mmCIF file of C-alpha atoms and ligand atoms in Angstrom:
data_model
loop_
_atom_site.group_PDB
_atom_site.id
_atom_site.type_symbol
_atom_site.label_atom_id
_atom_site.label_comp_id
_atom_site.label_asym_id
_atom_site.label_seq_id
_atom_site.Cartn_x
_atom_site.Cartn_y
_atom_site.Cartn_z
ATOM 1 C CA HIS S 1 0.000 0.000 0.000
ATOM 2 C CA ALA S 2 1.427 3.314 -1.124
ATOM 3 C CA ALA S 3 0.488 5.388 1.919
ATOM 4 C CA LYS S 4 1.848 2.769 4.301
ATOM 5 C CA GLY S 5 5.081 2.580 2.311
ATOM 6 C CA THR S 6 5.535 6.319 2.635
ATOM 7 C CA GLY S 7 4.917 6.049 6.354
ATOM 8 C CA ASP S 8 7.573 3.367 6.732
ATOM 9 C CA GLN S 9 10.033 5.520 4.847
ATOM 10 C CA LEU S 10 9.257 8.473 7.056
ATOM 11 C CA ARG S 11 9.835 6.465 10.193
ATOM 12 C CA ARG S 12 13.179 5.338 8.894
ATOM 13 C CA TRP S 13 14.647 8.729 8.066
ATOM 14 C CA THR S 14 12.910 10.979 10.555
ATOM 15 C CA PRO S 15 15.336 10.506 13.483
ATOM 16 C CA ALA S 16 18.377 11.440 11.408
ATOM 17 C CA LEU S 17 16.530 14.388 9.905
ATOM 18 C CA ASP S 18 15.452 15.566 13.347
ATOM 19 C CA GLU S 19 18.988 15.457 14.606
ATOM 20 C CA ARG S 20 20.225 17.450 11.659
ATOM 21 C CA SER S 21 17.528 20.089 11.867
ATOM 22 C CA LEU S 22 18.043 20.290 15.612
ATOM 23 C CA GLU S 23 21.753 20.907 15.046
ATOM 24 C CA HIS S 24 20.817 23.493 12.416
ATOM 25 C CA ALA S 25 18.483 25.215 14.851
ATOM 26 C CA ARG S 26 21.145 25.207 17.583
ATOM 27 C CA LEU S 27 23.799 26.646 15.258
ATOM 28 C CA GLY S 28 21.270 29.180 13.989
ATOM 29 C CA ALA S 29 20.494 30.420 17.489
ATOM 30 C CA GLU S 30 24.190 30.558 18.352
ATOM 31 C CA LEU S 31 24.955 32.610 15.241
ATOM 32 C CA ARG S 32 22.966 35.491 16.718
ATOM 33 C CA THR S 33 25.063 35.435 19.883
ATOM 34 C CA ALA S 34 28.225 35.013 17.821
ATOM 35 C CA LEU S 35 27.471 38.188 15.879
ATOM 36 C CA ASP S 36 26.668 40.130 19.039
ATOM 37 C CA GLU S 37 29.774 38.886 20.823
ATOM 38 C CA GLY S 38 32.193 39.234 17.930
ATOM 39 C CA GLN S 39 33.111 35.550 17.524
ATOM 40 C CA PHE S 40 33.747 35.963 13.781
ATOM 41 C CA HIS S 41 36.930 37.026 12.118
ATOM 42 C CA LEU S 42 38.248 37.073 8.586
ATOM 43 C CA VAL S 43 41.283 35.406 7.116
ATOM 44 C CA TYR S 44 42.761 36.333 3.752
ATOM 45 C CA GLN S 45 44.233 34.071 1.103
ATOM 46 C CA PRO S 46 46.677 35.421 -1.496
ATOM 47 C CA ILE S 47 45.881 35.394 -5.203
ATOM 48 C CA VAL S 48 49.206 35.753 -6.999
ATOM 49 C CA GLU S 49 50.064 36.940 -10.470
ATOM 50 C CA LEU S 50 52.577 35.051 -12.585
ATOM 51 C CA PRO S 51 55.409 35.249 -13.274
ATOM 52 C CA SER S 52 56.148 37.824 -10.529
ATOM 53 C CA GLU S 53 54.192 35.937 -7.835
ATOM 54 C CA ARG S 54 53.116 39.307 -6.485
ATOM 55 C CA ILE S 55 49.948 39.155 -4.354
ATOM 56 C CA VAL S 56 47.582 41.159 -6.536
ATOM 57 C CA ALA S 57 44.456 40.252 -4.591
ATOM 58 C CA VAL S 58 43.278 38.433 -1.495
ATOM 59 C CA GLU S 59 40.114 36.437 -0.927
ATOM 60 C CA ALA S 60 38.405 37.133 2.396
ATOM 61 C CA LEU S 61 37.151 33.977 4.136
ATOM 62 C CA VAL S 62 35.100 34.033 7.309
ATOM 63 C CA ARG S 63 35.958 32.024 10.446
ATOM 64 C CA TRP S 64 33.853 31.349 13.520
ATOM 65 C CA GLU S 65 35.692 30.818 16.779
ATOM 66 C CA HIS S 66 32.977 29.144 18.811
ATOM 67 C CA PRO S 67 33.515 29.218 22.604
ATOM 68 C CA THR S 68 32.951 25.451 23.033
ATOM 69 C CA ARG S 69 32.897 23.894 19.550
ATOM 70 C CA GLY S 70 36.192 25.463 18.481
ATOM 71 C CA THR S 71 36.535 26.672 14.905
ATOM 72 C CA VAL S 72 33.357 26.033 12.923
ATOM 73 C CA SER S 73 33.773 25.803 9.140
ATOM 74 C CA PRO S 74 31.921 28.267 6.915
ATOM 75 C CA VAL S 75 30.758 25.233 4.953
ATOM 76 C CA GLU S 76 28.683 24.383 8.044
ATOM 77 C CA PHE S 77 27.420 27.758 9.198
ATOM 78 C CA ILE S 78 26.987 29.792 6.005
ATOM 79 C CA PRO S 79 24.074 27.601 4.825
ATOM 80 C CA VAL S 80 22.478 27.952 8.272
ATOM 81 C CA ALA S 81 22.917 31.730 8.192
ATOM 82 C CA GLU S 82 21.400 31.762 4.704
ATOM 83 C CA GLN S 83 18.418 29.817 5.953
ATOM 84 C CA ASN S 84 17.647 31.939 8.997
ATOM 85 C CA GLY S 85 18.425 35.243 7.312
ATOM 86 C CA LEU S 86 21.399 36.185 9.497
ATOM 87 C CA ILE S 87 23.598 36.048 6.396
ATOM 88 C CA VAL S 88 22.412 39.576 5.611
ATOM 89 C CA GLU S 89 23.881 41.009 8.808
ATOM 90 C CA LEU S 90 26.886 38.672 8.800
ATOM 91 C CA GLY S 91 27.532 39.366 5.121
ATOM 92 C CA ALA S 92 27.381 43.124 5.697
ATOM 93 C CA TRP S 93 29.936 42.766 8.499
ATOM 94 C CA ILE S 94 32.193 40.631 6.265
ATOM 95 C CA LEU S 95 32.058 43.140 3.413
ATOM 96 C CA ARG S 96 32.758 46.124 5.665
ATOM 97 C CA THR S 97 35.586 44.359 7.520
ATOM 98 C CA ALA S 98 37.274 43.118 4.335
ATOM 99 C CA CYS S 99 37.147 46.528 2.659
ATOM 100 C CA ALA S 100 38.412 48.321 5.775
ATOM 101 C CA ARG S 101 41.269 45.830 5.953
ATOM 102 C CA LEU S 102 42.315 46.387 2.343
ATOM 103 C CA ALA S 103 42.223 50.152 2.917
ATOM 104 C CA ASP S 104 44.549 49.689 5.942
ATOM 105 C CA TRP S 105 46.951 47.537 3.956
ATOM 106 C CA GLN S 106 47.074 50.048 1.139
ATOM 107 C CA VAL S 107 48.170 52.652 3.700
ATOM 108 C CA CYS S 108 50.705 50.390 5.483
ATOM 109 C CA HIS S 109 52.182 48.457 2.552
ATOM 110 C CA GLY S 110 51.892 50.936 -0.304
ATOM 111 C CA PRO S 111 52.668 49.304 -3.653
ATOM 112 C CA ASN S 112 53.096 45.855 -2.047
ATOM 113 C CA ALA S 113 49.504 45.864 -0.822
ATOM 114 C CA PRO S 114 47.025 43.893 -2.897
ATOM 115 C CA ASP S 115 45.060 45.868 -5.493
ATOM 116 C CA ARG S 116 41.788 44.173 -4.645
ATOM 117 C CA VAL S 117 39.879 42.125 -2.145
ATOM 118 C CA SER S 118 37.533 39.340 -3.192
ATOM 119 C CA VAL S 119 34.453 38.838 -1.022
ATOM 120 C CA ASN S 120 32.082 35.852 -1.200
ATOM 121 C CA VAL S 121 28.490 36.988 -1.379
ATOM 122 C CA SER S 122 25.509 34.695 -1.059
ATOM 123 C CA ALA S 123 22.277 34.763 -3.051
ATOM 124 C CA LYS S 124 20.192 36.048 -0.143
ATOM 125 C CA GLN S 125 22.457 39.083 0.232
ATOM 126 C CA LEU S 126 22.550 39.853 -3.479
ATOM 127 C CA ALA S 127 18.824 39.632 -3.955
ATOM 128 C CA ARG S 128 18.099 42.015 -1.082
ATOM 129 C CA PRO S 129 16.873 45.453 -2.053
ATOM 130 C CA GLY S 130 19.532 47.954 -1.084
ATOM 131 C CA PHE S 131 22.472 45.585 -1.467
ATOM 132 C CA VAL S 132 24.156 47.674 -4.163
ATOM 133 C CA ALA S 133 23.649 50.844 -2.122
ATOM 134 C CA SER S 134 25.182 49.133 0.907
ATOM 135 C CA VAL S 135 28.260 48.164 -1.135
ATOM 136 C CA LEU S 136 28.658 51.755 -2.291
ATOM 137 C CA ALA S 137 28.283 52.964 1.287
ATOM 138 C CA VAL S 138 31.035 50.607 2.472
ATOM 139 C CA LEU S 139 33.358 51.724 -0.324
ATOM 140 C CA ALA S 140 32.709 55.380 0.467
ATOM 141 C CA GLU S 141 33.228 54.774 4.174
ATOM 142 C CA THR S 142 36.523 52.942 3.630
ATOM 143 C CA GLY S 143 37.739 55.191 0.827
ATOM 144 C CA LEU S 144 38.189 52.304 -1.641
ATOM 145 C CA SER S 145 37.383 52.679 -5.316
ATOM 146 C CA THR S 146 34.928 50.209 -6.892
ATOM 147 C CA GLU S 147 37.868 48.674 -8.827
ATOM 148 C CA CYS S 148 39.283 47.407 -5.512
ATOM 149 C CA LEU S 149 36.389 45.010 -4.940
ATOM 150 C CA THR S 150 35.556 41.649 -6.474
ATOM 151 C CA VAL S 151 32.264 40.025 -5.581
ATOM 152 C CA GLU S 152 32.464 36.214 -5.719
ATOM 153 C CA VAL S 153 29.253 34.384 -6.419
ATOM 154 C CA THR S 154 28.487 30.723 -6.914
ATOM 155 C CA GLU S 155 26.301 29.375 -9.635
ATOM 156 C CA THR S 156 23.467 28.618 -7.229
ATOM 157 C CA ALA S 157 23.480 32.256 -6.156
ATOM 158 C CA VAL S 158 22.718 33.511 -9.645
ATOM 159 C CA PHE S 159 20.968 30.538 -11.174
ATOM 160 C CA GLU S 160 17.514 31.885 -10.398
ATOM 161 C CA GLY S 161 18.142 35.156 -12.203
ATOM 162 C CA GLY S 162 15.920 37.969 -10.959
ATOM 163 C CA PRO S 163 17.092 40.543 -8.419
ATOM 164 C CA ALA S 164 20.443 38.824 -7.736
ATOM 165 C CA VAL S 165 21.474 39.130 -11.390
ATOM 166 C CA THR S 166 20.142 42.694 -11.584
ATOM 167 C CA ALA S 167 22.325 43.610 -8.597
ATOM 168 C CA LEU S 168 25.361 42.097 -10.337
ATOM 169 C CA HIS S 169 24.697 44.191 -13.456
ATOM 170 C CA GLU S 170 24.498 47.329 -11.336
ATOM 171 C CA LEU S 171 27.708 46.477 -9.493
ATOM 172 C CA ARG S 172 29.509 45.710 -12.730
ATOM 173 C CA ALA S 173 28.388 49.006 -14.249
ATOM 174 C CA LEU S 174 29.919 50.752 -11.234
ATOM 175 C CA GLY S 175 33.276 49.029 -11.765
ATOM 176 C CA VAL S 176 33.058 46.154 -9.261
ATOM 177 C CA ALA S 177 34.517 42.887 -10.613
ATOM 178 C CA ILE S 178 32.287 39.794 -10.624
ATOM 179 C CA ALA S 179 33.842 36.349 -10.157
ATOM 180 C CA LEU S 180 32.036 33.052 -10.734
ATOM 181 C CA ASP S 181 33.285 30.768 -7.973
ATOM 182 C CA ASP S 182 33.898 27.002 -8.297
ATOM 183 C CA PHE S 183 33.591 27.441 -12.048
ATOM 184 C CA GLY S 184 32.914 24.269 -13.995
ATOM 185 C CA THR S 185 31.269 22.321 -11.192
ATOM 186 C CA GLY S 186 27.699 23.550 -11.652
ATOM 187 C CA HIS S 187 24.991 22.592 -14.090
ATOM 188 C CA SER S 188 25.163 25.626 -16.332
ATOM 189 C CA SER S 189 28.490 27.355 -15.822
ATOM 190 C CA LEU S 190 28.729 28.166 -19.528
ATOM 191 C CA GLY S 191 25.161 29.404 -19.773
ATOM 192 C CA LEU S 192 25.744 31.836 -16.938
ATOM 193 C CA LEU S 193 28.505 33.539 -18.924
ATOM 194 C CA GLN S 194 25.737 34.810 -21.185
ATOM 195 C CA THR S 195 23.475 36.238 -18.512
ATOM 196 C CA VAL S 196 25.764 37.298 -15.682
ATOM 197 C CA PRO S 197 28.234 40.191 -16.197
ATOM 198 C CA VAL S 198 31.220 38.038 -15.258
ATOM 199 C CA THR S 199 34.750 39.457 -15.266
ATOM 200 C CA THR S 200 36.497 36.486 -13.683
ATOM 201 C CA ILE S 201 36.100 32.737 -13.534
ATOM 202 C CA LYS S 202 37.553 30.834 -10.620
ATOM 203 C CA VAL S 203 38.489 27.463 -12.036
ATOM 204 C CA ASP S 204 37.525 24.897 -9.430
ATOM 205 C CA LYS S 205 40.149 23.006 -7.471
ATOM 206 C CA SER S 206 38.845 19.705 -8.845
ATOM 207 C CA PHE S 207 40.358 20.584 -12.260
ATOM 208 C CA VAL S 208 43.609 21.770 -10.695
ATOM 209 C CA ASP S 209 44.139 18.620 -8.616
ATOM 210 C CA ASN S 210 45.122 16.438 -11.571
ATOM 211 C CA VAL S 211 46.373 19.106 -13.939
ATOM 212 C CA THR S 212 49.880 17.624 -13.947
ATOM 213 C CA GLN S 213 48.688 14.368 -15.493
ATOM 214 C CA ALA S 214 47.711 14.148 -19.126
ATOM 215 C CA GLY S 215 44.005 13.473 -18.991
ATOM 216 C CA ARG S 216 40.543 14.828 -18.616
ATOM 217 C CA HIS S 217 41.282 17.436 -15.954
ATOM 218 C CA ALA S 218 44.229 18.917 -17.814
ATOM 219 C CA VAL S 219 42.126 19.170 -20.963
ATOM 220 C CA ILE S 220 39.359 20.947 -19.059
ATOM 221 C CA ALA S 221 41.833 23.311 -17.374
ATOM 222 C CA GLU S 222 43.279 24.152 -20.795
ATOM 223 C CA THR S 223 39.858 24.630 -22.349
ATOM 224 C CA LEU S 224 38.802 26.954 -19.523
ATOM 225 C CA ILE S 225 41.845 29.213 -19.870
ATOM 226 C CA ARG S 226 41.226 29.474 -23.615
ATOM 227 C CA LEU S 227 37.572 30.176 -23.008
ATOM 228 C CA SER S 228 38.420 32.937 -20.554
ATOM 229 C CA HIS S 229 40.904 34.529 -22.948
ATOM 230 C CA GLY S 230 38.454 34.253 -25.844
ATOM 231 C CA LEU S 231 35.798 36.050 -23.815
ATOM 232 C CA GLY S 232 38.195 38.622 -22.392
ATOM 233 C CA LEU S 233 37.804 37.288 -18.845
ATOM 234 C CA THR S 234 40.309 36.744 -16.083
ATOM 235 C CA ALA S 235 40.802 33.164 -14.898
ATOM 236 C CA VAL S 236 42.015 32.302 -11.408
ATOM 237 C CA ALA S 237 43.016 28.700 -10.687
ATOM 238 C CA GLU S 238 41.846 27.663 -7.214
ATOM 239 C CA GLY S 239 43.386 25.153 -4.835
ATOM 240 C CA VAL S 240 46.927 25.122 -6.206
ATOM 241 C CA GLU S 241 48.845 23.005 -3.695
ATOM 242 C CA THR S 242 52.145 22.133 -5.381
ATOM 243 C CA ALA S 243 54.900 23.732 -7.464
ATOM 244 C CA GLU S 244 54.217 21.107 -10.157
ATOM 245 C CA GLN S 245 50.584 22.182 -10.448
ATOM 246 C CA ALA S 246 51.633 25.843 -10.583
ATOM 247 C CA ALA S 247 54.129 25.097 -13.372
ATOM 248 C CA ALA S 248 51.573 23.090 -15.348
ATOM 249 C CA LEU S 249 48.990 25.860 -15.022
ATOM 250 C CA GLN S 250 51.511 28.485 -16.076
ATOM 251 C CA ARG S 251 52.343 26.397 -19.160
ATOM 252 C CA LEU S 252 48.641 26.316 -20.016
ATOM 253 C CA GLY S 253 48.578 30.116 -19.839
ATOM 254 C CA TYR S 254 47.189 30.767 -16.357
ATOM 255 C CA ARG S 255 48.326 34.068 -14.836
ATOM 256 C CA TYR S 256 46.419 34.096 -11.556
ATOM 257 C CA LEU S 257 46.788 31.326 -8.999
ATOM 258 C CA GLN S 258 45.434 30.771 -5.511
ATOM 259 C CA GLY S 259 46.078 27.901 -3.134
ATOM 260 C CA TYR S 260 48.082 26.526 -0.231
ATOM 261 C CA HIS S 261 51.223 26.514 -2.405
ATOM 262 C CA TYR S 262 51.197 30.324 -2.259
ATOM 263 C CA GLY S 263 49.618 30.713 1.124
ATOM 264 C CA ARG S 264 46.855 29.481 3.384
ATOM 265 C CA PRO S 265 44.159 31.900 4.444
ATOM 266 C CA VAL S 266 45.622 33.900 7.366
ATOM 267 C CA ALA S 267 44.803 37.062 9.283
ATOM 268 C CA GLU S 268 47.834 38.872 7.877
ATOM 269 C CA PRO S 269 49.427 37.575 4.657
ATOM 270 C CA ASP S 270 53.070 38.439 4.062
ATOM 271 C CA PHE S 271 52.760 40.918 1.199
ATOM 272 C CA GLU S 272 56.462 41.650 1.066
ATOM 273 C CA GLY S 273 57.539 37.994 1.305
ATOM 274 C CA ILE S 274 56.254 36.250 -1.805
ATOM 275 C CA ALA S 275 57.215 38.974 -4.276
ATOM 276 C CA ALA S 276 60.630 39.416 -2.657
ATOM 277 C CA ALA S 277 61.400 35.690 -2.873
ATOM 278 C CA ALA S 278 60.402 35.574 -6.552
HETATM 279 P P1 C2E D 301 35.398 29.213 -1.749
HETATM 280 O O1 C2E D 301 34.900 30.603 -1.861
HETATM 281 O O2 C2E D 301 35.527 28.429 -3.002
HETATM 282 O O3 C2E D 301 36.784 29.324 -0.984
HETATM 283 C C1 C2E D 301 37.873 28.487 -1.219
HETATM 284 C C2 C2E D 301 38.001 27.442 -0.156
HETATM 285 O O4 C2E D 301 39.071 26.553 -0.498
HETATM 286 C C3 C2E D 301 38.369 28.004 1.216
HETATM 287 O O5 C2E D 301 37.775 27.162 2.209
HETATM 288 C C4 C2E D 301 39.887 27.857 1.221
HETATM 289 O O6 C2E D 301 40.438 27.813 2.521
HETATM 290 C C5 C2E D 301 40.047 26.539 0.515
HETATM 291 N N1 C2E D 301 41.360 26.420 -0.146
HETATM 292 C C6 C2E D 301 42.106 27.398 -0.699
HETATM 293 N N2 C2E D 301 43.246 26.910 -1.223
HETATM 294 C C7 C2E D 301 43.229 25.582 -1.008
HETATM 295 C C8 C2E D 301 44.153 24.513 -1.321
HETATM 296 O O7 C2E D 301 45.214 24.713 -1.912
HETATM 297 N N3 C2E D 301 43.778 23.258 -0.935
HETATM 298 C C9 C2E D 301 42.599 23.019 -0.275
HETATM 299 N N4 C2E D 301 42.330 21.748 0.076
HETATM 300 N N5 C2E D 301 41.719 24.000 0.028
HETATM 301 C C10 C2E D 301 42.027 25.263 -0.331
HETATM 302 P P2 C2E D 301 36.944 27.754 3.416
HETATM 303 O O8 C2E D 301 37.579 29.006 3.937
HETATM 304 O O9 C2E D 301 36.690 26.631 4.375
HETATM 305 O O10 C2E D 301 35.586 28.201 2.750
HETATM 306 C C11 C2E D 301 34.728 27.267 2.184
HETATM 307 C C12 C2E D 301 33.584 27.930 1.459
HETATM 308 O O11 C2E D 301 32.745 28.636 2.388
HETATM 309 C C13 C2E D 301 34.041 28.991 0.457
HETATM 310 O O12 C2E D 301 34.447 28.375 -0.736
HETATM 311 C C14 C2E D 301 32.778 29.807 0.332
HETATM 312 O O13 C2E D 301 31.870 29.201 -0.546
HETATM 313 C C15 C2E D 301 32.223 29.758 1.746
HETATM 314 N N6 C2E D 301 32.643 30.988 2.447
HETATM 315 C C16 C2E D 301 33.810 31.234 3.103
HETATM 316 N N7 C2E D 301 33.843 32.498 3.576
HETATM 317 C C17 C2E D 301 32.664 33.070 3.197
HETATM 318 C C18 C2E D 301 32.090 34.376 3.371
HETATM 319 O O14 C2E D 301 32.704 35.290 3.935
HETATM 320 N N8 C2E D 301 30.825 34.572 2.857
HETATM 321 C C19 C2E D 301 30.147 33.597 2.194
HETATM 322 N N9 C2E D 301 28.924 33.867 1.711
HETATM 323 N N10 C2E D 301 30.665 32.369 1.992
HETATM 324 C C20 C2E D 301 31.912 32.108 2.489
HETATM 325 MG MG1 MG D 302 35.285 32.130 -3.092
HETATM 326 MG MG1 MG D 303 36.303 29.270 -4.709
HETATM 327 MG MG1 MG D 304 36.046 26.192 -4.529
#
């Protein structure tokens, strides 16, 4: 009997689901406290330009230092914050903090400071009325020009079209760069290049991992760099962990690399170090 079958199924997966949604609810409630008590901080990962290996940009990545759980990964809490709406307030804090930080670095490090900061923005933030105005307010407040900011979005953030894509067009028109994150892993990465005003593709780590071996991933990495050049876009290879991968990517024509090989995300990257060693 169909109804009974459904009931049996429900009984089997309900406990696990309950536990997960309970954990979600707990994290969600704790996010509020975390914001109020300042448990978040940002770390910054270098994006280097070849062949100089100068740090031309940094990607801001959020960290949550939970009083009892320790460091909670953004992979865990960002989806929760998106669900309960706190991402709007958290995201605003992230954007303001990252821009203020870049402004500080430009004062302290002069020409060695990165030219831009890349900030991950989620769909909920983008689609909110007033998002573009809030970005402009942050830039005005921190004294940065629009060219200093890259907004990183994932395919899911812009897949629906609508207000999120409209916001991206407005930002682009103002001079903000738009990066498609984890490029190549979604269902319609190529299609989005026609509807979203993309300036940059971030080639996903999964294509970088095996780029040193002749095979599928190397072919895709090569195709993506050609695609980006053909369309006049910038390509950043993500998750570069070894010198061999960096060399292979450079041979394919990549100019912008990011990954543990050049630096893990840290509170204070060494802007003098990498360029000086090169
Ligand atoms: P993402 O934007 O694609 O960020 C890259 C992730 O890859 C980061 O993980 C980074 O630490 C990691 N990574 C960088 N280089 C390497 C490498 O060489 N090897 C390996 N194994 N990993 C590398 P993280 O910081 O845990 O962030 C995970 C995801 O969480 C991000 O993926 C992004 O989607 C989201 N996220 C992080 N910070 C924020 C934020 O401030 N706002 C929003 N909305 N999402 C964020
Ligand atoms: Mg990103
Ligand atoms: Mg990424
Ligand atoms: Mg990624």
